[in-house]
Amino acid sequence: MECRAGCGACCIAPSISSPLPGMPLGKPAGVRCAHLDFRNLCELFGRPERPKVCSTFQADRMVCGNDHDEAVMLLTVLEDITAA
């Protein structure tokens, strides 16, 4: 599946444990990434400082659902399951 430009769910719902510019301790789950712009596009996309976990994420219907709201819900469930 192709990533839905402007969705941004993967930059909000999951935690990111690796440091990224402006977020040296990573990003907690449910917190909007500092690099997600007002259009829900990543300002680090294609740049070397983008965390590896972000650049290797692959959009998939199982985690992205059919729209932004479903993606946030699915990613939140996965975050909760893996945080235990």
Steps between C-alpha positions, in 0.01 A plus 500: 500500500614855437534732797213751518662842485362720774399210727778535759363228728841328512646829626245530781382163637819295553792579723844554348778397734788632291600865526405737224572870446317704762393184684822358649311250718285377214124544471239363741198315363208726421717811473524677167856491363669841500571450128144436390388818329151653489419291189600180687812461286843410640750785483785245528380279213795408278753667731785310669394608850166324463500206747550157348177374658313768305674447167450123513129514592290347223137600457276196523122468516538295822644800687383791287137400455284700264558853632686710757263423789515126442879516468531682834276241665688202352844643578390587854385141557832368370689747719303390806559129425874542448551737796407228752 
